[in-house]
mmCIF file of C-alpha atoms and ligand atoms in Angstrom:
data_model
loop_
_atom_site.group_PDB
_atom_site.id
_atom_site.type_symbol
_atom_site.label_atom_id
_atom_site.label_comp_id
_atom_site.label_asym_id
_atom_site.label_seq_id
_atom_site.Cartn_x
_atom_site.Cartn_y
_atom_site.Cartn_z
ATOM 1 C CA UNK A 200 -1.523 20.116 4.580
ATOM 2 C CA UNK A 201 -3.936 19.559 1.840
ATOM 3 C CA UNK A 202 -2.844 16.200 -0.001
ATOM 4 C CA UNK A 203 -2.778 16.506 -4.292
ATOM 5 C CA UNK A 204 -2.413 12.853 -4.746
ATOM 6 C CA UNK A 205 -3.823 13.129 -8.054
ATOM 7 C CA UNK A 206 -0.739 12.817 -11.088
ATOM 8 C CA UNK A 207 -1.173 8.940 -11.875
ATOM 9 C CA UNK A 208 2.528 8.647 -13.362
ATOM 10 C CA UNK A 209 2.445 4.877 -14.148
ATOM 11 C CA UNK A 210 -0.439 1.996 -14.087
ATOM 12 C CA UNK A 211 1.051 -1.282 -15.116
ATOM 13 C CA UNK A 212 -0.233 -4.839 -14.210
ATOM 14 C CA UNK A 213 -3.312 -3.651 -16.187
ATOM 15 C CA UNK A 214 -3.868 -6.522 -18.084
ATOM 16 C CA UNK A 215 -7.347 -8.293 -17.171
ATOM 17 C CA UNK A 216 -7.258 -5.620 -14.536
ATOM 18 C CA UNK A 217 -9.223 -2.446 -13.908
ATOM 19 C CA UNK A 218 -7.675 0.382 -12.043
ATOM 20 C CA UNK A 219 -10.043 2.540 -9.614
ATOM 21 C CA UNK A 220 -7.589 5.407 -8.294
ATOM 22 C CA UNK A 221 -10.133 7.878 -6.166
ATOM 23 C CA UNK A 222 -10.284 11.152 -7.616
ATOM 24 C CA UNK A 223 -8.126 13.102 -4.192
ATOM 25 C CA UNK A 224 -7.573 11.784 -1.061
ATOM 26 C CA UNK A 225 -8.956 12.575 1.838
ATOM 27 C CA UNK A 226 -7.761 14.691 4.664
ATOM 28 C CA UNK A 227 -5.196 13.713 6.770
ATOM 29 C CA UNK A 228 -7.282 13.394 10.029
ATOM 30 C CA UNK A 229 -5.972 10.259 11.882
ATOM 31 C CA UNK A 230 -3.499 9.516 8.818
ATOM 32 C CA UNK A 231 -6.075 8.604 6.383
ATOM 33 C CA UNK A 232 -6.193 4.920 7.994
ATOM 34 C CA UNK A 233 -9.483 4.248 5.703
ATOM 35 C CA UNK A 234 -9.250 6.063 2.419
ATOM 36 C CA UNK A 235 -8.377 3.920 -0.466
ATOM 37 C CA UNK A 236 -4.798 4.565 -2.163
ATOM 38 C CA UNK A 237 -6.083 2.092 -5.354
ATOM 39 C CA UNK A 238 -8.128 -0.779 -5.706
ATOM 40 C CA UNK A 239 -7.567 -3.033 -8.771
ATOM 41 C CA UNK A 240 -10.283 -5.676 -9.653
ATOM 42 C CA UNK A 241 -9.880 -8.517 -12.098
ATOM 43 C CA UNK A 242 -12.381 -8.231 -14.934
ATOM 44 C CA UNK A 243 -13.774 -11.510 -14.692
ATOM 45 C CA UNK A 244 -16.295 -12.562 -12.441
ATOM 46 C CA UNK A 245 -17.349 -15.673 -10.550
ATOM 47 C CA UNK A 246 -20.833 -16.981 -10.443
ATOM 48 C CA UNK A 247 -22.601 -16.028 -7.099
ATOM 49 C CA UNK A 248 -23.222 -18.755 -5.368
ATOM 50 C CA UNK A 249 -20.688 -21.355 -6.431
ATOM 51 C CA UNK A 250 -17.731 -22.930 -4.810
ATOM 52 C CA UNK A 251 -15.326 -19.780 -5.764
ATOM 53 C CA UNK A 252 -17.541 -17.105 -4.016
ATOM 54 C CA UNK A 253 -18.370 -19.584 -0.916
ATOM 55 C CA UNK A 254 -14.895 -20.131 0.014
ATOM 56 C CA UNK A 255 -13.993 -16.122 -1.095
ATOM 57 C CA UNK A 256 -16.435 -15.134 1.542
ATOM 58 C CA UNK A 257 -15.267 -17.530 4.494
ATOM 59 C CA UNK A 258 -11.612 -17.019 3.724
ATOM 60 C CA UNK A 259 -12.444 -12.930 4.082
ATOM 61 C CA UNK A 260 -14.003 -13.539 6.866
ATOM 62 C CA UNK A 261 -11.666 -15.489 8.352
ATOM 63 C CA UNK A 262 -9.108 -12.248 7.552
ATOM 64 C CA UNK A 263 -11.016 -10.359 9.597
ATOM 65 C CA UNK A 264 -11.739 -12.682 12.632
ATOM 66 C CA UNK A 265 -7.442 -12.916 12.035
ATOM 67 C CA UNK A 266 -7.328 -8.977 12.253
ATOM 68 C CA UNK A 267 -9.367 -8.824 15.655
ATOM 69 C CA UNK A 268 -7.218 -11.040 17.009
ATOM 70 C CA UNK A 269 -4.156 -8.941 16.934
ATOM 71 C CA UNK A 270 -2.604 -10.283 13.615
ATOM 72 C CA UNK A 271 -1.032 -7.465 11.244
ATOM 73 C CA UNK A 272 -0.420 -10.065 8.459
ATOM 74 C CA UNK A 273 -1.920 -12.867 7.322
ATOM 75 C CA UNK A 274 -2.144 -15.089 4.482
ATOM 76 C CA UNK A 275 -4.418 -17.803 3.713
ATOM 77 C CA UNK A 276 -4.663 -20.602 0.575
ATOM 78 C CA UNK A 277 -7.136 -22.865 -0.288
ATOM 79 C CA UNK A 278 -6.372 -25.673 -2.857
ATOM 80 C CA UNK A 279 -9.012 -27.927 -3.345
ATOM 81 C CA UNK A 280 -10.642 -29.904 -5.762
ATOM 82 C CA UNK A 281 -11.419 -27.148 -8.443
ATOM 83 C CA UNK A 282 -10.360 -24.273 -6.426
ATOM 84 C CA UNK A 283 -7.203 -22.309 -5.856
ATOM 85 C CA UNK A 284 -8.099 -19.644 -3.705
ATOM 86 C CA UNK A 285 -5.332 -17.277 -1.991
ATOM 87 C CA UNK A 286 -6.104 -14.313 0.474
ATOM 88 C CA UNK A 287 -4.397 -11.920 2.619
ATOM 89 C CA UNK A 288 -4.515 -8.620 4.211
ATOM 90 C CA UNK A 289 -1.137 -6.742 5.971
ATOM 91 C CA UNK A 290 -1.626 -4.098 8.058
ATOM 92 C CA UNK A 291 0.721 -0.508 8.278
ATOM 93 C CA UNK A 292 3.377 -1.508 10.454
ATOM 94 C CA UNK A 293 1.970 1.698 13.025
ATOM 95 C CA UNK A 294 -1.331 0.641 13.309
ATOM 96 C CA UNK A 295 -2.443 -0.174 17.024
ATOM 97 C CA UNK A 296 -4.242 -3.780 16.403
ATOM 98 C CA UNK A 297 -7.928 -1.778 17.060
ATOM 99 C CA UNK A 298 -6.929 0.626 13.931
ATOM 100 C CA UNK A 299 -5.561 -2.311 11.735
ATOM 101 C CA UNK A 300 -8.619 -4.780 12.442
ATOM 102 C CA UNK A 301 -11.315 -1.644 11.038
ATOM 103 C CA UNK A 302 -8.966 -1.042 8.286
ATOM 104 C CA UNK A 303 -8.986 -4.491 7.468
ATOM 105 C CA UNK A 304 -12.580 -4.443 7.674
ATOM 106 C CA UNK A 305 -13.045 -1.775 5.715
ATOM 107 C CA UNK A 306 -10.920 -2.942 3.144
ATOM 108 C CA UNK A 307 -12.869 -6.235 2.823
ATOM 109 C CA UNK A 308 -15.966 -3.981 1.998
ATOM 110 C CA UNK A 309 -14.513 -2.008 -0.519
ATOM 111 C CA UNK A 310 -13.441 -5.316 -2.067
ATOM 112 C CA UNK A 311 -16.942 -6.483 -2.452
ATOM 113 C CA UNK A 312 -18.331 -3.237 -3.100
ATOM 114 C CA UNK A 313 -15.890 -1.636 -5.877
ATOM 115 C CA UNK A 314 -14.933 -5.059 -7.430
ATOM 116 C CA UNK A 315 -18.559 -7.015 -7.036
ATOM 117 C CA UNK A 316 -17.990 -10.516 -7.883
ATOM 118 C CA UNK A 317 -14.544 -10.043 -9.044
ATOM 119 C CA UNK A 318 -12.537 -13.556 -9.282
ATOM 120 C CA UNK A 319 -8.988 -11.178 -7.866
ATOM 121 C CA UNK A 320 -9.068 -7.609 -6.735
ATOM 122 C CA UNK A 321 -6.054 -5.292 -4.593
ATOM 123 C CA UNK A 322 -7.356 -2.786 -2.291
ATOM 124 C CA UNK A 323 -4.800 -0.666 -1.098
ATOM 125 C CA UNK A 324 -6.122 1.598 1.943
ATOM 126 C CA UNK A 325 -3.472 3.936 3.956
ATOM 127 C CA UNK A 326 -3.910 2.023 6.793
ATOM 128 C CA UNK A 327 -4.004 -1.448 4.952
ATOM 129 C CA UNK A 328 -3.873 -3.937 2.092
ATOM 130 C CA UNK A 329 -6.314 -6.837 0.939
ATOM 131 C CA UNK A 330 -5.767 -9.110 -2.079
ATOM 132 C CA UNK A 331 -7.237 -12.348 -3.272
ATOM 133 C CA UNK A 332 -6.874 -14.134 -6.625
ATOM 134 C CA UNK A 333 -7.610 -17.583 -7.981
ATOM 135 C CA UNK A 334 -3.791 -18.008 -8.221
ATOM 136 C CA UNK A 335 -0.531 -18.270 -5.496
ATOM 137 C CA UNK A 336 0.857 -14.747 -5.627
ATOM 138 C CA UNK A 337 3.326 -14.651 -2.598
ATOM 139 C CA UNK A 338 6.659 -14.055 -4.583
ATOM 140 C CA UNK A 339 8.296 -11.299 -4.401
ATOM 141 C CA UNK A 340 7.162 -9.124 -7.568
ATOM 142 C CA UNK A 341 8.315 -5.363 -7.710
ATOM 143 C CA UNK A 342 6.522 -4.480 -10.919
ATOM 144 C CA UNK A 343 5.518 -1.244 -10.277
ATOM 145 C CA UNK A 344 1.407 -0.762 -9.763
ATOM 146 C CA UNK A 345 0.617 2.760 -8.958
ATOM 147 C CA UNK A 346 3.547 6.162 -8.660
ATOM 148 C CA UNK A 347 1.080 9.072 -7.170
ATOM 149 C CA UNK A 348 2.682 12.607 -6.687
ATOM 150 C CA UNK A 349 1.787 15.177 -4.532
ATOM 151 C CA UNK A 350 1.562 18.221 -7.376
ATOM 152 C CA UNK A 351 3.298 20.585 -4.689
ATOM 153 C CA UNK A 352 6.935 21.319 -6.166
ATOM 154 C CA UNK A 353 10.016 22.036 -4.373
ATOM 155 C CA UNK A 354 13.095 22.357 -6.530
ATOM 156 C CA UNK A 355 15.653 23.345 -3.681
ATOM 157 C CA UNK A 356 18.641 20.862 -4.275
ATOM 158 C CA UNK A 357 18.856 20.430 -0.410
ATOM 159 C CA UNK A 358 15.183 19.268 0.095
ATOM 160 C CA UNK A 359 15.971 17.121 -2.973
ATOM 161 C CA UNK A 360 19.139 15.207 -0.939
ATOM 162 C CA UNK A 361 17.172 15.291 2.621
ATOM 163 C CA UNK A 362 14.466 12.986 0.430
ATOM 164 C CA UNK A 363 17.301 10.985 -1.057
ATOM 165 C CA UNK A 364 18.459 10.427 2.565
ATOM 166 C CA UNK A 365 15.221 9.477 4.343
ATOM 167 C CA UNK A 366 13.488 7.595 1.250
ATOM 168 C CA UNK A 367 17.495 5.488 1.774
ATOM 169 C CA UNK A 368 17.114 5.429 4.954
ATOM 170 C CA UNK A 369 13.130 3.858 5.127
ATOM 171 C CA UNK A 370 14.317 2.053 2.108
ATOM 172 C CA UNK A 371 17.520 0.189 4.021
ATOM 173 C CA UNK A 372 15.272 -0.326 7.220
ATOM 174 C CA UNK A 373 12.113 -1.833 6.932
ATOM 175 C CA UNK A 374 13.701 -5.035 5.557
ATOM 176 C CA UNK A 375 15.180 -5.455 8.967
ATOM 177 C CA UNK A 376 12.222 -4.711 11.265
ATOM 178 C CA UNK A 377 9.040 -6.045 12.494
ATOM 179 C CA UNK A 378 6.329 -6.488 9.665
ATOM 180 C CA UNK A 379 8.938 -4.959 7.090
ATOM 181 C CA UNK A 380 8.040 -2.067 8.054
ATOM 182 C CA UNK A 381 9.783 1.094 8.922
ATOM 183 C CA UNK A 382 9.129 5.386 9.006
ATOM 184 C CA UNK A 383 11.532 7.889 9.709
ATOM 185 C CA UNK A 384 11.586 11.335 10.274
ATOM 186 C CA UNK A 385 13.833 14.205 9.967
ATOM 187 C CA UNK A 386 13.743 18.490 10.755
ATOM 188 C CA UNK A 387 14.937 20.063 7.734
ATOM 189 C CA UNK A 388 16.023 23.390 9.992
ATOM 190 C CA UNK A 389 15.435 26.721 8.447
ATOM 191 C CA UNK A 390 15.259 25.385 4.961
ATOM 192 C CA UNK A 391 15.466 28.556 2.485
ATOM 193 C CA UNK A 392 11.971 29.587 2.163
ATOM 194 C CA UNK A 393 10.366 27.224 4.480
ATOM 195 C CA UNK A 394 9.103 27.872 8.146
ATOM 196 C CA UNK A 395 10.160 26.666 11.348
ATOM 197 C CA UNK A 396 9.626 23.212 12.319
ATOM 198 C CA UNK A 397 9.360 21.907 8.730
ATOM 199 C CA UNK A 398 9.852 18.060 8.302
ATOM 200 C CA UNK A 399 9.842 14.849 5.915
ATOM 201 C CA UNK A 400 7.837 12.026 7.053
ATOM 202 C CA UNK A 401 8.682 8.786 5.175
ATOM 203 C CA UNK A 402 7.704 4.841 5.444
ATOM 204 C CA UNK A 403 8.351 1.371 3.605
ATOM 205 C CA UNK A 404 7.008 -1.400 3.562
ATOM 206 C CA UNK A 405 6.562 -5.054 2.095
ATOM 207 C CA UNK A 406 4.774 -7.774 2.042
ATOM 208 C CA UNK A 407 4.847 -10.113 5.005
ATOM 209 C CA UNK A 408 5.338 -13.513 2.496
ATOM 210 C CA UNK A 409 8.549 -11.751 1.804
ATOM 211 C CA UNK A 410 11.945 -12.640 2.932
ATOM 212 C CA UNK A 411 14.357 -9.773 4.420
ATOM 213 C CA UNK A 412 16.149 -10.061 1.291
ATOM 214 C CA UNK A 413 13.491 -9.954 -1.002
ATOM 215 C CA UNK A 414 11.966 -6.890 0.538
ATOM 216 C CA UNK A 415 15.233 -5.263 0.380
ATOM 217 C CA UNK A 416 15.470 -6.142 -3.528
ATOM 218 C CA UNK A 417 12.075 -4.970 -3.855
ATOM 219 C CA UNK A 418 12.145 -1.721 -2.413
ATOM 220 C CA UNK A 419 15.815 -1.370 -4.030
ATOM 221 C CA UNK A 420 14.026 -1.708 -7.422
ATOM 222 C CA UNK A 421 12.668 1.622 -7.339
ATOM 223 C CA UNK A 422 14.616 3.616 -4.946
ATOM 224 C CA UNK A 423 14.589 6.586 -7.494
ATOM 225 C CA UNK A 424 11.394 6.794 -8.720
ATOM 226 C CA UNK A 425 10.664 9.315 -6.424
ATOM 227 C CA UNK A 426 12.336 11.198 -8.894
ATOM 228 C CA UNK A 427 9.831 9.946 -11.580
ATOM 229 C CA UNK A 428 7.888 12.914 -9.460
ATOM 230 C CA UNK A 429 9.576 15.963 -10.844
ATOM 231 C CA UNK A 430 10.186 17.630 -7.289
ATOM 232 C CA UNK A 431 7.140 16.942 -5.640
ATOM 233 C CA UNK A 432 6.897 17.391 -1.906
ATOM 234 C CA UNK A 433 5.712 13.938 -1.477
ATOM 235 C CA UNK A 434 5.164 10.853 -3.335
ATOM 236 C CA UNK A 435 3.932 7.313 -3.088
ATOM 237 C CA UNK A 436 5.513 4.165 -4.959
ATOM 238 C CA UNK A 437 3.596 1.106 -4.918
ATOM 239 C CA UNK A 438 4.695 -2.164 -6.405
ATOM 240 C CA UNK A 439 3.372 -5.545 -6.371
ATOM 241 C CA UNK A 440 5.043 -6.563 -2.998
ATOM 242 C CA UNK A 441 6.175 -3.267 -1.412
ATOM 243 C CA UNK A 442 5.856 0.226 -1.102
ATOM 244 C CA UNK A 443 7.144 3.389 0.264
ATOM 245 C CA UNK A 444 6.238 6.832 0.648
ATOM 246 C CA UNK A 445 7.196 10.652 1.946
ATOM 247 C CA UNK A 446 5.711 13.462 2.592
ATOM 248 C CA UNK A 447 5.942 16.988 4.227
ATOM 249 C CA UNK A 448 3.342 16.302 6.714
ATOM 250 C CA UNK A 449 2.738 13.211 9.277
ATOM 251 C CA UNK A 450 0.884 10.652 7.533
ATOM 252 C CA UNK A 451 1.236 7.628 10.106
ATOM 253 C CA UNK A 452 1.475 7.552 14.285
HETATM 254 C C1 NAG B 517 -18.570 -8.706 -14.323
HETATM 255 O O1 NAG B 517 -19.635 -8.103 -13.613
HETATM 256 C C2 NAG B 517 -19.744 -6.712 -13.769
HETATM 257 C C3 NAG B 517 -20.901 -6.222 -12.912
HETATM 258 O O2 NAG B 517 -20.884 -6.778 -11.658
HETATM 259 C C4 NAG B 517 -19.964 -6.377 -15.236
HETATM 260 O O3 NAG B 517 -20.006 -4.965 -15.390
HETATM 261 C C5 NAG B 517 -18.842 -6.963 -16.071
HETATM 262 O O4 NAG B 517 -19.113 -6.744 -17.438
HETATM 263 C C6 NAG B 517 -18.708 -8.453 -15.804
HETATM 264 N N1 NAG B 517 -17.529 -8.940 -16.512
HETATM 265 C C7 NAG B 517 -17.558 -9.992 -17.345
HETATM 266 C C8 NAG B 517 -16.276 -10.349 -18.002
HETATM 267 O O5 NAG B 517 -18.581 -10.628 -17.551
#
């Protein structure tokens, strides 16, 4: 069950950006709702106290006021004179509204705290995701961000189809649901080698400024870089505006 999240495959969008990946992830106790998957801040700061970092604070608290009020998505954008300010946060598409409001919480700390006075930072949590920047950012943009493999191999040709099937399957799905969001699972049987009762867990996602068809082009993009994982067991892809994700083990409720 341990999770090896640790082979960084491919960091792009690193231009004016810094990349914090932590060093392993946690445990899996109650699907890792909190722990941060990456959290990108913008190199430049603001000047504490002015106009940017007064509106940055009541537009992040506003996301979390949003958050305890039962939203799973939200997006917010201040243009006024001077100041272009978007925010948002998006919440897994399992997450009870009690689980999605901490993580959003949470994810509003780590903001401050990891990218201090930052004028943009991306905190991607397993339970949730925060952004803000100085600019609009709600197109659909698959460039891919983070590709983290589990360093657990399995080379059997048949696990490697039953992942081609369910990553498909999360992959065709999540367009068409509630909060783009979708997770599968399936029994892989008596696999050679494996024990009873072993299973793939897997779950996409994009953002909620996305259209169906957008998310579906954006998760499309990378269908096989999975693959970029050399037979993990599990793997996450993360770009701009979606994600998905597998694993051996239950990662979400
Ligand atoms: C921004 O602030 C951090 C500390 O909060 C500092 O390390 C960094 O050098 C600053 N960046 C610029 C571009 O001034």
């Amino acid at each position: 069950m341990a999770m090896n999240l640790s082979r960084l495959t491919a960091v792009l969008c690193l231009t004016f950006m810094m990349l914090i990946v932590p060093p392993t992830a946690a445990t899996s106790k109650s699907y890792d709702d909190l722990s941060d998957v990456y959290i990108l801040c913008n190199t430049q700061n603001y000047t504490a106290g002015d106009a940017f970092d007064n509106q940055l604070k009541a537009s992040l608290t506003s996301l979390q006021q949003l958050a305890q009020r039962r939203s799973s998505y939200r997006l917010l954008q201040i243009r006024g004179p001077g100041i272009t300010l978007m925010t948002s946060f998006q919440c897994r598409g399992d997450l009870s509204p009690s689980k999605c409001s901490e993580c959003v919480t949470a994810a509003v700390q780590t903001a401050s705290s990891s990218c201090p006075s930052s004028i943009g930072s991306r905190v991607q949590k397993n339970g949730c995701f925060l952004r803000y920047e100085q600019y609009s950012y709600n197109v659909e943009d698959s460039s891919v961000v983070v590709e983290l493999c589990n360093t657990q191999k399995n080379t059997d040709p048949y696990f490697k189809n039953q992942v081609q099937g369910i990553v498909s399957r999360v992959i065709s799905s999540a367009p068409r649901h509630k909060n783009l969001f979708a997770s599968a699972s399936v029994s892989l049987g008596s696999q050679k080698g494996s024990s009873a009762g072993f299973k793939l867990y897997a779950l996409a996602q994009c953002q909620g400024y996305l259209s169906p068809g957008q998310c579906a082009d954006c998760l499309t993009a990378h269908s096989s870089s999975w693959q970029d994982c050399d037979a993990a067991v599990g793997s996450q892809i993360h770009s701009v505006s979606c994600y998905y994700r597998f694993e051996t083990y239950p990662f979400f409720y």
